[in-house]
Amino acid sequence: MEQILILLGSIVMIGSIIWWFFAKPVDDAVDAISDGKLQTINITVSGGYSPNRIVLRQGVPAKLIFTRQDASSCFEEVVLPDFGVKAKLPVDIDYEINIQPDTAGNYHYTCGMHMFSGEIIVK
Ligand SMILES: [Cu+2]
């Protein structure tokens, strides 16, 4: 009996790990607000990045304003490898990251440990 429970528990655990990494539903992408010269978007950091997927217009300088509400060390750092950015986010203070999205494509950013990620869609 105990073995069956352990087996069932393992199956549920493996299932949820697979779901987390491969089948997690994707959020709708949110457009940055642009005045033609600058586009801005706020990203709240709390148990993840919200909105999790953002859309930037190609060629317009972008200001990503990260507000870290989550004090867990996981979110201390945010890394945007495609834009050469690695920054420490202060807690409860807006932190601006400026990038130049010149090339269309889908880019990912992560926490310092690659556990949480967000997507930047440039088009
Ligand atoms: Cu992390």
mmCIF file of C-alpha atoms and ligand atoms in Angstrom:
data_model
loop_
_atom_site.group_PDB
_atom_site.id
_atom_site.type_symbol
_atom_site.label_atom_id
_atom_site.label_comp_id
_atom_site.label_asym_id
_atom_site.label_seq_id
_atom_site.Cartn_x
_atom_site.Cartn_y
_atom_site.Cartn_z
ATOM 1 C CA MET A 1 0.000 0.000 0.000
ATOM 2 C CA GLU A 2 2.735 2.377 1.018
ATOM 3 C CA GLN A 3 4.648 1.613 -2.147
ATOM 4 C CA ILE A 4 1.628 2.406 -4.266
ATOM 5 C CA LEU A 5 1.266 5.769 -2.524
ATOM 6 C CA ILE A 6 4.937 6.545 -3.082
ATOM 7 C CA LEU A 7 4.592 5.539 -6.711
ATOM 8 C CA LEU A 8 1.496 7.711 -7.179
ATOM 9 C CA GLY A 9 3.209 10.600 -5.404
ATOM 10 C CA SER A 10 6.214 10.303 -7.700
ATOM 11 C CA ILE A 11 4.028 10.244 -10.789
ATOM 12 C CA VAL A 12 2.202 13.397 -9.673
ATOM 13 C CA MET A 13 5.503 15.105 -8.914
ATOM 14 C CA ILE A 14 7.104 14.184 -12.216
ATOM 15 C CA GLY A 15 3.927 15.228 -13.997
ATOM 16 C CA SER A 16 3.929 18.638 -12.385
ATOM 17 C CA ILE A 17 7.608 19.166 -13.167
ATOM 18 C CA ILE A 18 6.968 18.349 -16.809
ATOM 19 C CA TRP A 19 3.938 20.650 -16.814
ATOM 20 C CA TRP A 20 5.933 23.487 -15.249
ATOM 21 C CA PHE A 21 8.705 23.327 -17.806
ATOM 22 C CA PHE A 22 6.921 22.328 -20.990
ATOM 23 C CA ALA A 23 3.192 22.832 -20.846
ATOM 24 C CA LYS A 24 2.674 25.888 -18.682
ATOM 25 C CA PRO A 25 0.044 27.990 -20.460
ATOM 26 C CA VAL A 26 1.488 31.159 -21.947
ATOM 27 C CA ASP A 27 0.089 34.514 -20.929
ATOM 28 C CA ASP A 28 -1.194 37.003 -23.455
ATOM 29 C CA ALA A 29 1.521 39.405 -24.545
ATOM 30 C CA VAL A 30 1.141 43.027 -23.416
ATOM 31 C CA ASP A 31 2.185 45.926 -25.653
ATOM 32 C CA ALA A 32 4.517 48.607 -24.357
ATOM 33 C CA ILE A 33 3.115 52.147 -24.471
ATOM 34 C CA SER A 34 4.918 54.119 -27.138
ATOM 35 C CA ASP A 35 4.995 57.791 -28.091
ATOM 36 C CA GLY A 36 7.070 56.990 -31.149
ATOM 37 C CA LYS A 37 10.355 58.060 -29.531
ATOM 38 C CA LEU A 38 10.234 55.932 -26.421
ATOM 39 C CA GLN A 39 8.207 52.949 -25.349
ATOM 40 C CA THR A 40 7.610 52.100 -21.741
ATOM 41 C CA ILE A 41 6.268 49.134 -19.883
ATOM 42 C CA ASN A 42 5.981 48.244 -16.221
ATOM 43 C CA ILE A 43 6.839 44.764 -15.069
ATOM 44 C CA THR A 44 5.922 43.664 -11.583
ATOM 45 C CA VAL A 45 8.204 41.101 -10.001
ATOM 46 C CA SER A 46 6.298 38.969 -7.539
ATOM 47 C CA GLY A 47 6.477 35.207 -7.729
ATOM 48 C CA GLY A 48 7.308 35.715 -11.394
ATOM 49 C CA TYR A 49 7.309 38.492 -13.955
ATOM 50 C CA SER A 50 4.011 40.162 -14.733
ATOM 51 C CA PRO A 51 3.176 40.728 -17.496
ATOM 52 C CA ASN A 52 5.223 37.743 -18.453
ATOM 53 C CA ARG A 53 5.252 38.466 -22.183
ATOM 54 C CA ILE A 54 5.690 41.938 -23.566
ATOM 55 C CA VAL A 55 5.657 43.305 -27.075
ATOM 56 C CA LEU A 56 8.093 46.042 -28.125
ATOM 57 C CA ARG A 57 8.136 47.936 -31.358
ATOM 58 C CA GLN A 58 11.307 47.360 -33.337
ATOM 59 C CA GLY A 59 13.693 50.333 -33.482
ATOM 60 C CA VAL A 60 12.096 52.378 -30.691
ATOM 61 C CA PRO A 61 14.165 52.743 -27.498
ATOM 62 C CA ALA A 62 12.451 50.854 -24.688
ATOM 63 C CA LYS A 63 12.298 51.493 -20.994
ATOM 64 C CA LEU A 64 11.384 48.467 -18.909
ATOM 65 C CA ILE A 65 10.410 49.489 -15.400
ATOM 66 C CA PHE A 66 10.805 46.582 -13.022
ATOM 67 C CA THR A 67 9.066 46.827 -9.669
ATOM 68 C CA ARG A 68 10.305 44.066 -7.433
ATOM 69 C CA GLN A 69 7.785 43.304 -4.719
ATOM 70 C CA ASP A 70 9.235 39.902 -4.036
ATOM 71 C CA ALA A 71 12.121 40.055 -1.602
ATOM 72 C CA SER A 72 13.161 36.436 -2.179
ATOM 73 C CA SER A 73 16.760 36.272 -3.345
ATOM 74 C CA CYS A 74 15.607 34.518 -6.483
ATOM 75 C CA PHE A 75 14.521 37.840 -7.958
ATOM 76 C CA GLU A 76 17.502 39.831 -6.815
ATOM 77 C CA GLU A 77 18.982 39.724 -10.261
ATOM 78 C CA VAL A 78 17.433 39.992 -13.691
ATOM 79 C CA VAL A 79 19.355 38.972 -16.796
ATOM 80 C CA LEU A 80 18.563 39.984 -20.378
ATOM 81 C CA PRO A 81 21.343 38.171 -22.209
ATOM 82 C CA ASP A 82 20.360 39.326 -25.686
ATOM 83 C CA PHE A 83 20.590 42.950 -24.608
ATOM 84 C CA GLY A 84 23.727 42.605 -22.524
ATOM 85 C CA VAL A 85 21.902 43.497 -19.317
ATOM 86 C CA LYS A 86 22.445 42.013 -15.884
ATOM 87 C CA ALA A 87 20.980 44.095 -13.094
ATOM 88 C CA LYS A 88 20.264 43.908 -9.397
ATOM 89 C CA LEU A 89 16.677 44.848 -8.630
ATOM 90 C CA PRO A 90 15.999 46.785 -5.444
ATOM 91 C CA VAL A 91 12.908 45.793 -3.454
ATOM 92 C CA ASP A 92 9.890 48.108 -3.737
ATOM 93 C CA ILE A 93 11.734 50.667 -5.830
ATOM 94 C CA ASP A 94 11.121 51.066 -9.548
ATOM 95 C CA TYR A 95 14.193 50.103 -11.493
ATOM 96 C CA GLU A 96 14.556 51.160 -15.109
ATOM 97 C CA ILE A 97 16.295 49.066 -17.702
ATOM 98 C CA ASN A 98 16.767 50.735 -21.061
ATOM 99 C CA ILE A 99 17.224 48.608 -24.127
ATOM 100 C CA GLN A 100 17.325 49.223 -27.851
ATOM 101 C CA PRO A 101 15.204 46.570 -29.591
ATOM 102 C CA ASP A 102 16.633 46.895 -33.082
ATOM 103 C CA THR A 103 16.160 43.337 -34.269
ATOM 104 C CA ALA A 104 12.791 41.663 -34.490
ATOM 105 C CA GLY A 105 12.503 38.379 -32.675
ATOM 106 C CA ASN A 106 11.613 36.656 -29.444
ATOM 107 C CA TYR A 107 13.952 37.145 -26.527
ATOM 108 C CA HIS A 108 13.957 35.724 -23.039
ATOM 109 C CA TYR A 109 15.089 37.174 -19.775
ATOM 110 C CA THR A 110 15.449 35.325 -16.516
ATOM 111 C CA CYS A 111 16.165 35.682 -12.859
ATOM 112 C CA GLY A 112 19.789 35.242 -11.886
ATOM 113 C CA MET A 113 19.250 31.517 -11.363
ATOM 114 C CA HIS A 114 17.269 30.866 -14.546
ATOM 115 C CA MET A 115 14.269 29.675 -12.576
ATOM 116 C CA PHE A 116 11.820 32.323 -13.696
ATOM 117 C CA SER A 117 11.664 33.915 -17.094
ATOM 118 C CA GLY A 118 9.816 36.399 -19.210
ATOM 119 C CA GLU A 119 9.599 36.960 -22.915
ATOM 120 C CA ILE A 120 10.221 40.063 -24.986
ATOM 121 C CA ILE A 121 8.715 40.021 -28.438
ATOM 122 C CA VAL A 122 10.168 42.624 -30.785
ATOM 123 C CA LYS A 123 8.173 43.284 -33.931
HETATM 124 CU CU CU B 1 15.714 32.495 -9.343
#
